[in-house]
Short mmCIF file of C-alpha atoms in Angstrom, two decimals:
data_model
loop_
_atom_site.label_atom_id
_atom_site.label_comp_id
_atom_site.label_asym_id
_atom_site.label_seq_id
_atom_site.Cartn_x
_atom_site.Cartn_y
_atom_site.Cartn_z
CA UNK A 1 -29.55 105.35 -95.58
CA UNK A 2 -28.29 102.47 -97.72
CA UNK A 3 -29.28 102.55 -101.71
CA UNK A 4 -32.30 100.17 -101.60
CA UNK A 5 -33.11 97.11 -103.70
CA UNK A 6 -36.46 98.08 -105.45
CA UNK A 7 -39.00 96.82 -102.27
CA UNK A 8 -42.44 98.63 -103.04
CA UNK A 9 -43.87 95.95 -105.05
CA UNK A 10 -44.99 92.06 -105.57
CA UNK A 11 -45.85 90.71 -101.98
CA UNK A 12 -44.53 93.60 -100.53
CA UNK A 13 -46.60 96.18 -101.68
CA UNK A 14 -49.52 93.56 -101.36
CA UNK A 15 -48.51 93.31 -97.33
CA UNK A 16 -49.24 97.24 -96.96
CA UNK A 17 -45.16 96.86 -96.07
CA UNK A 18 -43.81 100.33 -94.96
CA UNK A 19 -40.26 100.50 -94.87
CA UNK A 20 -38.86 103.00 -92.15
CA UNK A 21 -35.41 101.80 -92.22
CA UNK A 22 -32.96 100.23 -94.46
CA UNK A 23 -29.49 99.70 -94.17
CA UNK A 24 -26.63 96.67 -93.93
CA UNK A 25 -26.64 96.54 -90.16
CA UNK A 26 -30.69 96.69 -89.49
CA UNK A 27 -34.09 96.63 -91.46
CA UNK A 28 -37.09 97.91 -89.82
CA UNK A 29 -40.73 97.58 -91.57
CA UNK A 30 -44.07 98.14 -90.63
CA UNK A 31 -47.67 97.06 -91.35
CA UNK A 32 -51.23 97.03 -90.32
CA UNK A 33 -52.82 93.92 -89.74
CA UNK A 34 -56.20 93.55 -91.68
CA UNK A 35 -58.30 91.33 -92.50
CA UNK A 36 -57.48 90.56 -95.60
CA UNK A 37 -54.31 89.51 -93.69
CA UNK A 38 -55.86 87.31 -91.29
CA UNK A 39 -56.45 83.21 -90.98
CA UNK A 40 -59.79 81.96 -90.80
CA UNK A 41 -60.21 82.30 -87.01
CA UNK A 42 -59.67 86.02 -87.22
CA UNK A 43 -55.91 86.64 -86.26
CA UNK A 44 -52.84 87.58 -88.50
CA UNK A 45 -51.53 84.58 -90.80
CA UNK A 46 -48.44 83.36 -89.67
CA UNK A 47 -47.59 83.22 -93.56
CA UNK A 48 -47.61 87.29 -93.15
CA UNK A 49 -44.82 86.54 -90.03
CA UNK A 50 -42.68 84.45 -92.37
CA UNK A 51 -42.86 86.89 -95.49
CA UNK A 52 -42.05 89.84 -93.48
CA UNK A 53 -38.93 88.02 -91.63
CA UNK A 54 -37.79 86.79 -94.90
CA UNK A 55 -38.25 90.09 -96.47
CA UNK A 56 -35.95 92.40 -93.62
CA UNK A 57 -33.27 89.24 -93.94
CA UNK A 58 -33.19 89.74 -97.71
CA UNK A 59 -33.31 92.95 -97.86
CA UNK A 60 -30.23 93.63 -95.74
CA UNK A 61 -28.51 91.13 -96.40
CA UNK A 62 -28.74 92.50 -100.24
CA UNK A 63 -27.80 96.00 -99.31
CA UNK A 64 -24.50 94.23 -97.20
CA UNK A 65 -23.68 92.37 -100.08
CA UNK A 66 -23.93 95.17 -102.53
CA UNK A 67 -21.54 94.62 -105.48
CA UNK A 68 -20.56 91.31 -105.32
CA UNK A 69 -23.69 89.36 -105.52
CA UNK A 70 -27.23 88.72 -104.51
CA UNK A 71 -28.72 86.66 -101.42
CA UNK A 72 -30.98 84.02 -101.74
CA UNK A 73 -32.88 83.00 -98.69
CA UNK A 74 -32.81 79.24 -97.85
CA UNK A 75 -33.94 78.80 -94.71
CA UNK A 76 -36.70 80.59 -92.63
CA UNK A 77 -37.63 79.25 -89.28
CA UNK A 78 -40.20 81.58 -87.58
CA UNK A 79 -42.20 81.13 -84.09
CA UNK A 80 -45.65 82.55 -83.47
CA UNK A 81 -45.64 83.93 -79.87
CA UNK A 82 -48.90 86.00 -79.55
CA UNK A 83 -52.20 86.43 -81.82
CA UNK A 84 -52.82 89.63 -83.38
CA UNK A 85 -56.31 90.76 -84.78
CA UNK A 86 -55.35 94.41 -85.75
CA UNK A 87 -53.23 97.15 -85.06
CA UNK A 88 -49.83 98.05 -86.40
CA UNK A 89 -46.74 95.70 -86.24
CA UNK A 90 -42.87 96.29 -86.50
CA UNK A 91 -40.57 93.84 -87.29
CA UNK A 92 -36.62 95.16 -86.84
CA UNK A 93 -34.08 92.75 -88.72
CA UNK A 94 -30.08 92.68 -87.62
CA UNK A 95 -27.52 90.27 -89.02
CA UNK A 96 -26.31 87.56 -86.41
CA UNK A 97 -23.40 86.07 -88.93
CA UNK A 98 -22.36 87.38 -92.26
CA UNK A 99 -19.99 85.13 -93.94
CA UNK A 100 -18.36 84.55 -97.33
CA UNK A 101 -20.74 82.40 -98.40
CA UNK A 102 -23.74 82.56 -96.22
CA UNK A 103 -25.64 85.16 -93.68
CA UNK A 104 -28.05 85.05 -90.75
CA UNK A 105 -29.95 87.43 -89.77
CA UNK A 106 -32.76 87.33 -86.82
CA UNK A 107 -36.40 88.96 -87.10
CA UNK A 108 -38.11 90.55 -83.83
CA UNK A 109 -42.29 91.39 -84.61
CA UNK A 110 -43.81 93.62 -81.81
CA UNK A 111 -47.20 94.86 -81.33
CA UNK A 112 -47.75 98.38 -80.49
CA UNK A 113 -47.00 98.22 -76.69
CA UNK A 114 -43.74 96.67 -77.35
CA UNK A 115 -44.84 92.74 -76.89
CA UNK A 116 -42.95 90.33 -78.99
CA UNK A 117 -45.45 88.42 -80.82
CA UNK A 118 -43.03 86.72 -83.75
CA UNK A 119 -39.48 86.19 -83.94
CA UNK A 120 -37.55 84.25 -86.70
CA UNK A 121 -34.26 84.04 -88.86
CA UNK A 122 -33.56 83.41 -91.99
CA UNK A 123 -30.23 82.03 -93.60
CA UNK A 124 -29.40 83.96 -96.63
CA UNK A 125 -26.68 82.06 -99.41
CA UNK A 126 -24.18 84.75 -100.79
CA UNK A 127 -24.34 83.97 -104.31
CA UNK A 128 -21.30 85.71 -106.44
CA UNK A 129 -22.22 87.43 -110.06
CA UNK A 130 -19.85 85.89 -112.00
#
């Protein structure tokens, strides 16, 4: 496993976010859905979907980066496929592009039994340290 960027607070940690693997070439995290995590009708915020997708993105696009700079995301487009009231969710992140300047990396949420209930990607701007 990749060194990894401190991820176990702020909205993380907040999330319940368990991260089971970490590394340049994927990112896989887990969570419960609560409901302290839901939307007023009773099913997981899509807000939760668009934190955890920008979250895998940016965290391996950091670890790919390494040395020579730090990622900022600056675009997150994320669908909502199927409501979720509980259970556990895992969300596995792999690059699509990683360029001099810029990454993208794509975000696949499944339920339990497998069923794809988010996907999204997030473009990630290489910035140097200079």
């Amino acid at each position: 496993m990749e060194e990894t960027p401190n991820i176990t607070g702020g909205l993380a940690g907040l999330l319940g976010l368990t991260f089971d693997e970490v590394g340049a070439d994927r990112v896989v995290i887990r969570w419960t859905v609560r409901p302290e995590l839901h939307q007023p009708f009773g099913i997981q915020h899509g807000g939760v979907y668009c934190a955890v997708v920008e979250t895998a993105a940016s965290v391996g696009g950091t670890i790919w980066l390494g040395g020579r700079g730090r990622v900022v995301g600056v675009s997150n487009q994320t669908d909502f496929l199927r409501a979720v009231r509980d259970g556990e969710l895992t969300a596995v992140g792999t690059p699509v592009h990683r360029g001099r300047s810029q990454q993208l990396w794509q975000v696949e949420i499944t339920d339990a039994a497998g069923r794809l209930v988010s996907r999204g990607q997030v473009r990630l701007q290489n910035l140097s340290e200079s």
